[in-house]
Amino acid sequence: MDQNMYQIAIVGFGGMGSYHTKLIQPVAQLQVRGVYDILPYRLELAATQGLRAYGSLEEILEDDQVDVVLIATPNDSHKEIAIRSLQAGKHVICEKPVTITSADFLEITAAAEAAGRVFTVHQNRRWDPDFLIVKEIVEKKKAGEVFHVESRVQGANGIPGDWRQLVAYGGGMLLDWGVHLLDQLLLLTDSKIESVKADLSTILGTEVDDGFTTTIHFKDGLSAVIEVGTTNYIKLPRWYVKGTEGTAVIRDWSLEGEIVRTNPDVAKVEPTPIQAGVGLTKTMAPPSEKSTLRLPVEKAAPPAQSFYENFAALLEGRSAQAVKNEQVLRVLRLIETVFEAARTQTVVKDIDL
């Protein structure tokens, strides 16, 4: 076998587990060797794809040809599988949320350090084009200094699947989607967090939250509203970004949106009052077209490496880890703070995050 080829075994061959085979395939140094799942039909599906169907996790861990274990099982099982795999000398990739608690995550990273193996989390939405556009708007000050960000994902289909509706498995939208949106938010600023306020939605009557809204204030002055909903028949924009010189909106994953900002070449023109209901207003009138620019949102350049390109380069010692474990820990601790703020219905302050 080529010494630069790393063999991967996937534990959990459902929707995400099987999707990983497509993500891995373009990376020459990585190859999926086989899978293990508790459902026989998924093993049969894997076999039709030329993959080895392992009868148990133990079989994977005993296979000397397996270099990497990829975990795509329900959230509550990640910790045990990860630690056993690391102790067996395997590198580990884990789906998100990596664990239900930050304490569990610290046990995994301690096991990785003791074993001298790589442990990383598949926070894949760092590569989403909509997020990369917003990141560039912030970094390049396309709307001036950004002081407020709203990030939402909304649908009207309820909580998908079965285990995602159960507390014991780590279900709920804060863990399922919040882990993505909060991870993206924390990449937009280096500032510490000043306060967190939150509400969980339980409209559907499941054991877990079917959505949430949290307002986060950072010490550098940035504020953010993060919202996930599964009972929204009309969606709000995916992103709404306010800066000192303009506003940007990205309406959905099709990247439809725009930036409206001041025109630096034209002096401000006072707006003309408009009829608003039974009165007139100049305050809420649209800004003068002469003193503003309406710009399209432009796709940002993708990162130099995909998640799996980075993982292969990391194993070969050519790159640093893209999804750093300290970043993952910060997101988990923020999720725990959001849960606390919602439970106590207080604004949580004095946060070491």
PDB file of N, CA and C in Angstrom, residues 203-304:
ATOM      1  N   ILE A 203     -42.326  24.770  20.905  1.00  0.00           N
ATOM      2  CA  ILE A 203     -43.666  24.799  20.322  1.00  0.00           C
ATOM      3  C   ILE A 203     -44.142  23.404  19.929  1.00  0.00           C
ATOM      4  N   LEU A 204     -43.224  22.551  19.459  1.00  0.00           N
ATOM      5  CA  LEU A 204     -43.603  21.239  18.932  1.00  0.00           C
ATOM      6  C   LEU A 204     -43.834  20.204  20.032  1.00  0.00           C
ATOM      7  N   GLY A 205     -43.497  20.544  21.266  1.00  0.00           N
ATOM      8  CA  GLY A 205     -43.773  19.635  22.372  1.00  0.00           C
ATOM      9  C   GLY A 205     -42.852  18.447  22.481  1.00  0.00           C
ATOM     10  N   THR A 206     -41.682  18.507  21.858  1.00  0.00           N
ATOM     11  CA  THR A 206     -40.727  17.411  21.976  1.00  0.00           C
ATOM     12  C   THR A 206     -39.914  17.573  23.267  1.00  0.00           C
ATOM     13  N   GLU A 207     -39.067  16.596  23.570  1.00  0.00           N
ATOM     14  CA  GLU A 207     -38.232  16.653  24.767  1.00  0.00           C
ATOM     15  C   GLU A 207     -37.175  17.752  24.684  1.00  0.00           C
ATOM     16  N   VAL A 208     -36.881  18.167  23.481  1.00  0.00           N
ATOM     17  CA  VAL A 208     -35.768  19.094  23.255  1.00  0.00           C
ATOM     18  C   VAL A 208     -36.264  20.353  22.567  1.00  0.00           C
ATOM     19  N   ASP A 209     -35.378  21.340  22.468  1.00  0.00           N
ATOM     20  CA  ASP A 209     -35.753  22.590  21.807  1.00  0.00           C
ATOM     21  C   ASP A 209     -35.927  22.370  20.307  1.00  0.00           C
ATOM     22  N   ASP A 210     -36.989  22.970  19.756  1.00  0.00           N
ATOM     23  CA  ASP A 210     -37.191  22.923  18.306  1.00  0.00           C
ATOM     24  C   ASP A 210     -36.658  24.189  17.637  1.00  0.00           C
ATOM     25  N   GLY A 211     -36.015  25.027  18.415  1.00  0.00           N
ATOM     26  CA  GLY A 211     -35.405  26.249  17.908  1.00  0.00           C
ATOM     27  C   GLY A 211     -34.930  27.090  19.078  1.00  0.00           C
ATOM     28  N   PHE A 212     -34.254  28.168  18.781  1.00  0.00           N
ATOM     29  CA  PHE A 212     -33.772  29.056  19.837  1.00  0.00           C
ATOM     30  C   PHE A 212     -33.424  30.416  19.240  1.00  0.00           C
ATOM     31  N   THR A 213     -33.360  31.399  20.116  1.00  0.00           N
ATOM     32  CA  THR A 213     -32.846  32.718  19.765  1.00  0.00           C
ATOM     33  C   THR A 213     -31.901  33.151  20.873  1.00  0.00           C
ATOM     34  N   THR A 214     -30.719  33.599  20.509  1.00  0.00           N
ATOM     35  CA  THR A 214     -29.779  34.105  21.498  1.00  0.00           C
ATOM     36  C   THR A 214     -29.190  35.422  21.020  1.00  0.00           C
ATOM     37  N   THR A 215     -29.043  36.345  21.958  1.00  0.00           N
ATOM     38  CA  THR A 215     -28.402  37.630  21.691  1.00  0.00           C
ATOM     39  C   THR A 215     -27.087  37.660  22.452  1.00  0.00           C
ATOM     40  N   ILE A 216     -26.017  37.912  21.728  1.00  0.00           N
ATOM     41  CA  ILE A 216     -24.673  37.848  22.298  1.00  0.00           C
ATOM     42  C   ILE A 216     -23.991  39.198  22.091  1.00  0.00           C
ATOM     43  N   HIS A 217     -23.432  39.737  23.160  1.00  0.00           N
ATOM     44  CA  HIS A 217     -22.668  40.980  23.084  1.00  0.00           C
ATOM     45  C   HIS A 217     -21.204  40.677  23.368  1.00  0.00           C
ATOM     46  N   PHE A 218     -20.337  41.225  22.518  1.00  0.00           N
ATOM     47  CA  PHE A 218     -18.901  41.052  22.675  1.00  0.00           C
ATOM     48  C   PHE A 218     -18.291  42.315  23.278  1.00  0.00           C
ATOM     49  N   LYS A 219     -17.138  42.168  23.891  1.00  0.00           N
ATOM     50  CA  LYS A 219     -16.498  43.296  24.564  1.00  0.00           C
ATOM     51  C   LYS A 219     -15.976  44.342  23.593  1.00  0.00           C
ATOM     52  N   ASP A 220     -15.819  43.976  22.310  1.00  0.00           N
ATOM     53  CA  ASP A 220     -15.366  44.964  21.330  1.00  0.00           C
ATOM     54  C   ASP A 220     -16.513  45.784  20.746  1.00  0.00           C
ATOM     55  N   GLY A 221     -17.755  45.558  21.236  1.00  0.00           N
ATOM     56  CA  GLY A 221     -18.903  46.323  20.762  1.00  0.00           C
ATOM     57  C   GLY A 221     -19.778  45.595  19.765  1.00  0.00           C
ATOM     58  N   LEU A 222     -19.315  44.464  19.234  1.00  0.00           N
ATOM     59  CA  LEU A 222     -20.133  43.698  18.299  1.00  0.00           C
ATOM     60  C   LEU A 222     -21.290  43.038  19.047  1.00  0.00           C
ATOM     61  N   SER A 223     -22.477  43.105  18.460  1.00  0.00           N
ATOM     62  CA  SER A 223     -23.623  42.356  18.970  1.00  0.00           C
ATOM     63  C   SER A 223     -24.102  41.402  17.891  1.00  0.00           C
ATOM     64  N   ALA A 224     -24.741  40.311  18.310  1.00  0.00           N
ATOM     65  CA  ALA A 224     -25.204  39.309  17.347  1.00  0.00           C
ATOM     66  C   ALA A 224     -26.500  38.687  17.820  1.00  0.00           C
ATOM     67  N   VAL A 225     -27.370  38.411  16.872  1.00  0.00           N
ATOM     68  CA  VAL A 225     -28.578  37.626  17.117  1.00  0.00           C
ATOM     69  C   VAL A 225     -28.442  36.344  16.310  1.00  0.00           C
ATOM     70  N   ILE A 226     -28.492  35.214  17.009  1.00  0.00           N
ATOM     71  CA  ILE A 226     -28.402  33.914  16.352  1.00  0.00           C
ATOM     72  C   ILE A 226     -29.728  33.198  16.566  1.00  0.00           C
ATOM     73  N   GLU A 227     -30.317  32.727  15.474  1.00  0.00           N
ATOM     74  CA  GLU A 227     -31.656  32.140  15.586  1.00  0.00           C
ATOM     75  C   GLU A 227     -31.780  30.899  14.710  1.00  0.00           C
ATOM     76  N   VAL A 228     -32.370  29.867  15.282  1.00  0.00           N
ATOM     77  CA  VAL A 228     -32.696  28.651  14.540  1.00  0.00           C
ATOM     78  C   VAL A 228     -34.174  28.359  14.773  1.00  0.00           C
ATOM     79  N   GLY A 229     -34.905  28.083  13.708  1.00  0.00           N
ATOM     80  CA  GLY A 229     -36.328  27.784  13.835  1.00  0.00           C
ATOM     81  C   GLY A 229     -36.750  26.654  12.929  1.00  0.00           C
ATOM     82  N   THR A 230     -37.659  25.834  13.405  1.00  0.00           N
ATOM     83  CA  THR A 230     -38.200  24.737  12.587  1.00  0.00           C
ATOM     84  C   THR A 230     -39.707  24.861  12.420  1.00  0.00           C
ATOM     85  N   THR A 231     -40.259  26.040  12.778  1.00  0.00           N
ATOM     86  CA  THR A 231     -41.696  26.286  12.645  1.00  0.00           C
ATOM     87  C   THR A 231     -41.941  27.593  11.888  1.00  0.00           C
ATOM     88  N   ASN A 232     -41.018  27.939  10.995  1.00  0.00           N
ATOM     89  CA  ASN A 232     -41.083  29.209  10.268  1.00  0.00           C
ATOM     90  C   ASN A 232     -41.523  28.965   8.826  1.00  0.00           C
ATOM     91  N   TYR A 233     -42.757  29.321   8.518  1.00  0.00           N
ATOM     92  CA  TYR A 233     -43.252  29.131   7.156  1.00  0.00           C
ATOM     93  C   TYR A 233     -42.811  30.270   6.235  1.00  0.00           C
ATOM     94  N   ILE A 234     -42.425  31.388   6.794  1.00  0.00           N
ATOM     95  CA  ILE A 234     -41.807  32.474   6.051  1.00  0.00           C
ATOM     96  C   ILE A 234     -40.472  32.752   6.732  1.00  0.00           C
ATOM     97  N   LYS A 235     -39.402  32.701   5.970  1.00  0.00           N
ATOM     98  CA  LYS A 235     -38.071  32.811   6.545  1.00  0.00           C
ATOM     99  C   LYS A 235     -37.563  34.250   6.518  1.00  0.00           C
ATOM    100  N   LEU A 236     -36.844  34.597   7.558  1.00  0.00           N
ATOM    101  CA  LEU A 236     -36.080  35.836   7.566  1.00  0.00           C
ATOM    102  C   LEU A 236     -34.755  35.601   6.840  1.00  0.00           C
ATOM    103  N   PRO A 237     -34.011  36.661   6.505  1.00  0.00           N
ATOM    104  CA  PRO A 237     -32.766  36.460   5.757  1.00  0.00           C
ATOM    105  C   PRO A 237     -31.760  35.595   6.508  1.00  0.00           C
ATOM    106  N   ARG A 238     -30.971  34.860   5.738  1.00  0.00           N
ATOM    107  CA  ARG A 238     -29.907  34.031   6.325  1.00  0.00           C
ATOM    108  C   ARG A 238     -28.919  34.916   7.095  1.00  0.00           C
ATOM    109  N   TRP A 239     -28.538  36.057   6.541  1.00  0.00           N
ATOM    110  CA  TRP A 239     -27.608  36.982   7.188  1.00  0.00           C
ATOM    111  C   TRP A 239     -28.107  38.413   7.043  1.00  0.00           C
ATOM    112  N   TYR A 240     -27.954  39.189   8.099  1.00  0.00           N
ATOM    113  CA  TYR A 240     -28.227  40.625   8.068  1.00  0.00           C
ATOM    114  C   TYR A 240     -27.090  41.285   8.842  1.00  0.00           C
ATOM    115  N   VAL A 241     -26.325  42.134   8.171  1.00  0.00           N
ATOM    116  CA  VAL A 241     -25.087  42.660   8.736  1.00  0.00           C
ATOM    117  C   VAL A 241     -25.112  44.189   8.683  1.00  0.00           C
ATOM    118  N   LYS A 242     -24.919  44.822   9.848  1.00  0.00           N
ATOM    119  CA  LYS A 242     -24.927  46.285   9.922  1.00  0.00           C
ATOM    120  C   LYS A 242     -23.520  46.798  10.219  1.00  0.00           C
ATOM    121  N   GLY A 243     -23.093  47.763   9.423  1.00  0.00           N
ATOM    122  CA  GLY A 243     -21.804  48.402   9.633  1.00  0.00           C
ATOM    123  C   GLY A 243     -21.963  49.902   9.746  1.00  0.00           C
ATOM    124  N   THR A 244     -20.898  50.570  10.074  1.00  0.00           N
ATOM    125  CA  THR A 244     -20.952  52.016  10.253  1.00  0.00           C
ATOM    126  C   THR A 244     -21.169  52.762   8.943  1.00  0.00           C
ATOM    127  N   GLU A 245     -20.978  52.079   7.807  1.00  0.00           N
ATOM    128  CA  GLU A 245     -21.129  52.750   6.512  1.00  0.00           C
ATOM    129  C   GLU A 245     -22.134  52.056   5.596  1.00  0.00           C
ATOM    130  N   GLY A 246     -22.813  51.028   6.096  1.00  0.00           N
ATOM    131  CA  GLY A 246     -23.776  50.354   5.237  1.00  0.00           C
ATOM    132  C   GLY A 246     -24.364  49.112   5.878  1.00  0.00           C
ATOM    133  N   THR A 247     -25.189  48.443   5.097  1.00  0.00           N
ATOM    134  CA  THR A 247     -25.867  47.228   5.542  1.00  0.00           C
ATOM    135  C   THR A 247     -25.764  46.180   4.440  1.00  0.00           C
ATOM    136  N   ALA A 248     -25.550  44.932   4.849  1.00  0.00           N
ATOM    137  CA  ALA A 248     -25.492  43.823   3.890  1.00  0.00           C
ATOM    138  C   ALA A 248     -26.543  42.793   4.257  1.00  0.00           C
ATOM    139  N   VAL A 249     -27.102  42.164   3.248  1.00  0.00           N
ATOM    140  CA  VAL A 249     -28.060  41.090   3.478  1.00  0.00           C
ATOM    141  C   VAL A 249     -27.760  39.948   2.515  1.00  0.00           C
ATOM    142  N   ILE A 250     -27.807  38.731   3.030  1.00  0.00           N
ATOM    143  CA  ILE A 250     -27.775  37.527   2.204  1.00  0.00           C
ATOM    144  C   ILE A 250     -29.043  36.769   2.554  1.00  0.00           C
ATOM    145  N   ARG A 251     -29.908  36.593   1.578  1.00  0.00           N
ATOM    146  CA  ARG A 251     -31.249  36.106   1.883  1.00  0.00           C
ATOM    147  C   ARG A 251     -31.321  34.598   2.073  1.00  0.00           C
ATOM    148  N   ASP A 252     -30.494  33.863   1.354  1.00  0.00           N
ATOM    149  CA  ASP A 252     -30.581  32.408   1.475  1.00  0.00           C
ATOM    150  C   ASP A 252     -29.305  31.785   0.923  1.00  0.00           C
ATOM    151  N   TRP A 253     -29.292  30.442   0.860  1.00  0.00           N
ATOM    152  CA  TRP A 253     -28.085  29.746   0.415  1.00  0.00           C
ATOM    153  C   TRP A 253     -27.839  29.878  -1.081  1.00  0.00           C
ATOM    154  N   SER A 254     -28.781  30.476  -1.818  1.00  0.00           N
ATOM    155  CA  SER A 254     -28.530  30.761  -3.230  1.00  0.00           C
ATOM    156  C   SER A 254     -27.626  31.987  -3.378  1.00  0.00           C
ATOM    157  N   LEU A 255     -27.336  32.640  -2.249  1.00  0.00           N
ATOM    158  CA  LEU A 255     -26.446  33.803  -2.172  1.00  0.00           C
ATOM    159  C   LEU A 255     -27.062  35.056  -2.765  1.00  0.00           C
ATOM    160  N   GLU A 256     -28.380  35.064  -2.882  1.00  0.00           N
ATOM    161  CA  GLU A 256     -29.053  36.294  -3.297  1.00  0.00           C
ATOM    162  C   GLU A 256     -28.902  37.327  -2.187  1.00  0.00           C
ATOM    163  N   GLY A 257     -28.495  38.521  -2.550  1.00  0.00           N
ATOM    164  CA  GLY A 257     -28.328  39.548  -1.534  1.00  0.00           C
ATOM    165  C   GLY A 257     -27.727  40.807  -2.113  1.00  0.00           C
ATOM    166  N   GLU A 258     -27.389  41.758  -1.234  1.00  0.00           N
ATOM    167  CA  GLU A 258     -26.827  43.020  -1.688  1.00  0.00           C
ATOM    168  C   GLU A 258     -26.183  43.743  -0.514  1.00  0.00           C
ATOM    169  N   ILE A 259     -25.383  44.741  -0.857  1.00  0.00           N
ATOM    170  CA  ILE A 259     -24.815  45.664   0.127  1.00  0.00           C
ATOM    171  C   ILE A 259     -25.250  47.061  -0.274  1.00  0.00           C
ATOM    172  N   VAL A 260     -25.855  47.779   0.664  1.00  0.00           N
ATOM    173  CA  VAL A 260     -26.198  49.181   0.445  1.00  0.00           C
ATOM    174  C   VAL A 260     -25.339  49.992   1.400  1.00  0.00           C
ATOM    175  N   ARG A 261     -24.540  50.909   0.858  1.00  0.00           N
ATOM    176  CA  ARG A 261     -23.603  51.648   1.693  1.00  0.00           C
ATOM    177  C   ARG A 261     -23.477  53.097   1.222  1.00  0.00           C
ATOM    178  N   THR A 262     -22.857  53.895   2.044  1.00  0.00           N
ATOM    179  CA  THR A 262     -22.651  55.293   1.672  1.00  0.00           C
ATOM    180  C   THR A 262     -21.717  55.372   0.474  1.00  0.00           C
ATOM    181  N   ASN A 263     -21.959  56.372  -0.337  1.00  0.00           N
ATOM    182  CA  ASN A 263     -21.090  56.647  -1.482  1.00  0.00           C
ATOM    183  C   ASN A 263     -20.003  57.624  -1.020  1.00  0.00           C
ATOM    184  N   PRO A 264     -18.764  57.178  -0.947  1.00  0.00           N
ATOM    185  CA  PRO A 264     -17.710  58.062  -0.424  1.00  0.00           C
ATOM    186  C   PRO A 264     -17.428  59.268  -1.312  1.00  0.00           C
ATOM    187  N   ASP A 265     -17.910  59.245  -2.545  1.00  0.00           N
ATOM    188  CA  ASP A 265     -17.619  60.325  -3.484  1.00  0.00           C
ATOM    189  C   ASP A 265     -18.716  61.396  -3.519  1.00  0.00           C
ATOM    190  N   VAL A 266     -19.780  61.176  -2.731  1.00  0.00           N
ATOM    191  CA  VAL A 266     -20.908  62.111  -2.767  1.00  0.00           C
ATOM    192  C   VAL A 266     -21.240  62.527  -1.336  1.00  0.00           C
ATOM    193  N   ALA A 267     -21.430  63.814  -1.136  1.00  0.00           N
ATOM    194  CA  ALA A 267     -21.832  64.299   0.182  1.00  0.00           C
ATOM    195  C   ALA A 267     -23.231  63.799   0.510  1.00  0.00           C
ATOM    196  N   LYS A 268     -23.496  63.637   1.787  1.00  0.00           N
ATOM    197  CA  LYS A 268     -24.799  63.139   2.207  1.00  0.00           C
ATOM    198  C   LYS A 268     -25.903  64.077   1.757  1.00  0.00           C
ATOM    199  N   VAL A 269     -26.961  63.499   1.182  1.00  0.00           N
ATOM    200  CA  VAL A 269     -28.126  64.262   0.743  1.00  0.00           C
ATOM    201  C   VAL A 269     -29.270  63.942   1.696  1.00  0.00           C
ATOM    202  N   GLU A 270     -29.900  64.969   2.218  1.00  0.00           N
ATOM    203  CA  GLU A 270     -31.001  64.754   3.151  1.00  0.00           C
ATOM    204  C   GLU A 270     -32.136  63.999   2.455  1.00  0.00           C
ATOM    205  N   PRO A 271     -32.721  62.998   3.119  1.00  0.00           N
ATOM    206  CA  PRO A 271     -33.809  62.238   2.502  1.00  0.00           C
ATOM    207  C   PRO A 271     -35.082  63.075   2.412  1.00  0.00           C
ATOM    208  N   THR A 272     -35.921  62.706   1.460  1.00  0.00           N
ATOM    209  CA  THR A 272     -37.222  63.353   1.298  1.00  0.00           C
ATOM    210  C   THR A 272     -38.234  62.639   2.175  1.00  0.00           C
ATOM    211  N   PRO A 273     -39.039  63.358   2.960  1.00  0.00           N
ATOM    212  CA  PRO A 273     -40.047  62.699   3.797  1.00  0.00           C
ATOM    213  C   PRO A 273     -40.988  61.832   2.963  1.00  0.00           C
ATOM    214  N   ILE A 274     -41.416  60.728   3.556  1.00  0.00           N
ATOM    215  CA  ILE A 274     -42.349  59.816   2.882  1.00  0.00           C
ATOM    216  C   ILE A 274     -43.620  59.679   3.712  1.00  0.00           C
ATOM    217  N   GLN A 275     -44.690  59.276   3.045  1.00  0.00           N
ATOM    218  CA  GLN A 275     -45.927  58.972   3.750  1.00  0.00           C
ATOM    219  C   GLN A 275     -45.769  57.629   4.440  1.00  0.00           C
ATOM    220  N   ALA A 276     -46.007  57.612   5.742  1.00  0.00           N
ATOM    221  CA  ALA A 276     -45.892  56.377   6.516  1.00  0.00           C
ATOM    222  C   ALA A 276     -47.168  56.211   7.323  1.00  0.00           C
ATOM    223  N   GLY A 277     -48.061  55.340   6.855  1.00  0.00           N
ATOM    224  CA  GLY A 277     -49.353  55.220   7.515  1.00  0.00           C
ATOM    225  C   GLY A 277     -50.115  56.513   7.385  1.00  0.00           C
ATOM    226  N   VAL A 278     -50.508  57.086   8.526  1.00  0.00           N
ATOM    227  CA  VAL A 278     -51.267  58.330   8.481  1.00  0.00           C
ATOM    228  C   VAL A 278     -50.371  59.544   8.723  1.00  0.00           C
ATOM    229  N   GLY A 279     -49.059  59.318   8.757  1.00  0.00           N
ATOM    230  CA  GLY A 279     -48.149  60.428   9.003  1.00  0.00           C
ATOM    231  C   GLY A 279     -47.017  60.482   8.005  1.00  0.00           C
ATOM    232  N   LEU A 280     -46.124  61.464   8.204  1.00  0.00           N
ATOM    233  CA  LEU A 280     -44.938  61.606   7.384  1.00  0.00           C
ATOM    234  C   LEU A 280     -43.710  61.294   8.232  1.00  0.00           C
ATOM    235  N   THR A 281     -42.655  60.786   7.588  1.00  0.00           N
ATOM    236  CA  THR A 281     -41.407  60.552   8.298  1.00  0.00           C
ATOM    237  C   THR A 281     -40.224  60.793   7.375  1.00  0.00           C
ATOM    238  N   LYS A 282     -39.229  61.476   7.895  1.00  0.00           N
ATOM    239  CA  LYS A 282     -37.957  61.596   7.205  1.00  0.00           C
ATOM    240  C   LYS A 282     -36.952  60.597   7.785  1.00  0.00           C
ATOM    241  N   THR A 283     -37.127  60.299   9.079  1.00  0.00           N
ATOM    242  CA  THR A 283     -36.220  59.371   9.756  1.00  0.00           C
ATOM    243  C   THR A 283     -36.217  58.002   9.087  1.00  0.00           C
ATOM    244  N   MET A 284     -37.392  57.503   8.733  1.00  0.00           N
ATOM    245  CA  MET A 284     -37.517  56.164   8.172  1.00  0.00           C
ATOM    246  C   MET A 284     -37.606  56.153   6.649  1.00  0.00           C
ATOM    247  N   ALA A 285     -37.387  57.297   6.030  1.00  0.00           N
ATOM    248  CA  ALA A 285     -37.368  57.355   4.566  1.00  0.00           C
ATOM    249  C   ALA A 285     -36.117  56.666   4.047  1.00  0.00           C
ATOM    250  N   PRO A 286     -36.158  56.112   2.841  1.00  0.00           N
ATOM    251  CA  PRO A 286     -34.943  55.489   2.297  1.00  0.00           C
ATOM    252  C   PRO A 286     -33.854  56.540   2.086  1.00  0.00           C
ATOM    253  N   PRO A 287     -32.597  56.159   2.218  1.00  0.00           N
ATOM    254  CA  PRO A 287     -31.518  57.123   1.992  1.00  0.00           C
ATOM    255  C   PRO A 287     -31.507  57.576   0.535  1.00  0.00           C
ATOM    256  N   SER A 288     -30.961  58.742   0.332  1.00  0.00           N
ATOM    257  CA  SER A 288     -30.904  59.299  -1.015  1.00  0.00           C
ATOM    258  C   SER A 288     -30.111  58.378  -1.938  1.00  0.00           C
ATOM    259  N   GLU A 289     -30.641  58.122  -3.118  1.00  0.00           N
ATOM    260  CA  GLU A 289     -29.939  57.285  -4.098  1.00  0.00           C
ATOM    261  C   GLU A 289     -28.625  57.930  -4.530  1.00  0.00           C
ATOM    262  N   LYS A 290     -28.567  59.248  -4.469  1.00  0.00           N
ATOM    263  CA  LYS A 290     -27.350  59.937  -4.893  1.00  0.00           C
ATOM    264  C   LYS A 290     -26.195  59.704  -3.917  1.00  0.00           C
ATOM    265  N   SER A 291     -26.506  59.524  -2.658  1.00  0.00           N
ATOM    266  CA  SER A 291     -25.444  59.414  -1.657  1.00  0.00           C
ATOM    267  C   SER A 291     -25.205  57.978  -1.191  1.00  0.00           C
ATOM    268  N   THR A 292     -25.794  57.000  -1.896  1.00  0.00           N
ATOM    269  CA  THR A 292     -25.588  55.593  -1.533  1.00  0.00           C
ATOM    270  C   THR A 292     -25.195  54.771  -2.747  1.00  0.00           C
ATOM    271  N   LEU A 293     -24.551  53.659  -2.480  1.00  0.00           N
ATOM    272  CA  LEU A 293     -24.207  52.680  -3.510  1.00  0.00           C
ATOM    273  C   LEU A 293     -24.930  51.376  -3.207  1.00  0.00           C
ATOM    274  N   ARG A 294     -25.458  50.755  -4.227  1.00  0.00           N
ATOM    275  CA  ARG A 294     -26.112  49.455  -4.090  1.00  0.00           C
ATOM    276  C   ARG A 294     -25.237  48.435  -4.826  1.00  0.00           C
ATOM    277  N   LEU A 295     -24.591  47.573  -4.064  1.00  0.00           N
ATOM    278  CA  LEU A 295     -23.602  46.660  -4.621  1.00  0.00           C
ATOM    279  C   LEU A 295     -24.050  45.215  -4.491  1.00  0.00           C
ATOM    280  N   PRO A 296     -23.719  44.373  -5.461  1.00  0.00           N
ATOM    281  CA  PRO A 296     -24.028  42.947  -5.324  1.00  0.00           C
ATOM    282  C   PRO A 296     -23.081  42.291  -4.319  1.00  0.00           C
ATOM    283  N   VAL A 297     -23.544  41.214  -3.679  1.00  0.00           N
ATOM    284  CA  VAL A 297     -22.610  40.443  -2.853  1.00  0.00           C
ATOM    285  C   VAL A 297     -21.779  39.571  -3.794  1.00  0.00           C
ATOM    286  N   GLU A 298     -20.506  39.508  -3.524  1.00  0.00           N
ATOM    287  CA  GLU A 298     -19.598  38.756  -4.379  1.00  0.00           C
ATOM    288  C   GLU A 298     -19.074  37.535  -3.645  1.00  0.00           C
ATOM    289  N   LYS A 299     -19.012  36.417  -4.338  1.00  0.00           N
ATOM    290  CA  LYS A 299     -18.502  35.200  -3.715  1.00  0.00           C
ATOM    291  C   LYS A 299     -17.060  35.410  -3.272  1.00  0.00           C
ATOM    292  N   ALA A 300     -16.776  34.959  -2.077  1.00  0.00           N
ATOM    293  CA  ALA A 300     -15.416  35.062  -1.555  1.00  0.00           C
ATOM    294  C   ALA A 300     -14.612  33.853  -1.998  1.00  0.00           C
ATOM    295  N   ALA A 301     -13.314  34.020  -2.068  1.00  0.00           N
ATOM    296  CA  ALA A 301     -12.454  32.889  -2.421  1.00  0.00           C
ATOM    297  C   ALA A 301     -12.547  31.825  -1.326  1.00  0.00           C
ATOM    298  N   PRO A 302     -12.694  30.561  -1.699  1.00  0.00           N
ATOM    299  CA  PRO A 302     -12.765  29.507  -0.691  1.00  0.00           C
ATOM    300  C   PRO A 302     -11.416  29.323  -0.011  1.00  0.00           C
ATOM    301  N   PRO A 303     -11.394  28.725   1.170  1.00  0.00           N
ATOM    302  CA  PRO A 303     -10.105  28.419   1.807  1.00  0.00           C
ATOM    303  C   PRO A 303      -9.221  27.587   0.885  1.00  0.00           C
ATOM    304  N   ALA A 304      -7.924  27.687   1.085  1.00  0.00           N
ATOM    305  CA  ALA A 304      -6.981  26.987   0.205  1.00  0.00           C
ATOM    306  C   ALA A 304      -7.162  25.479   0.264  1.00  0.00           C
TER     307      ALA A 304
END
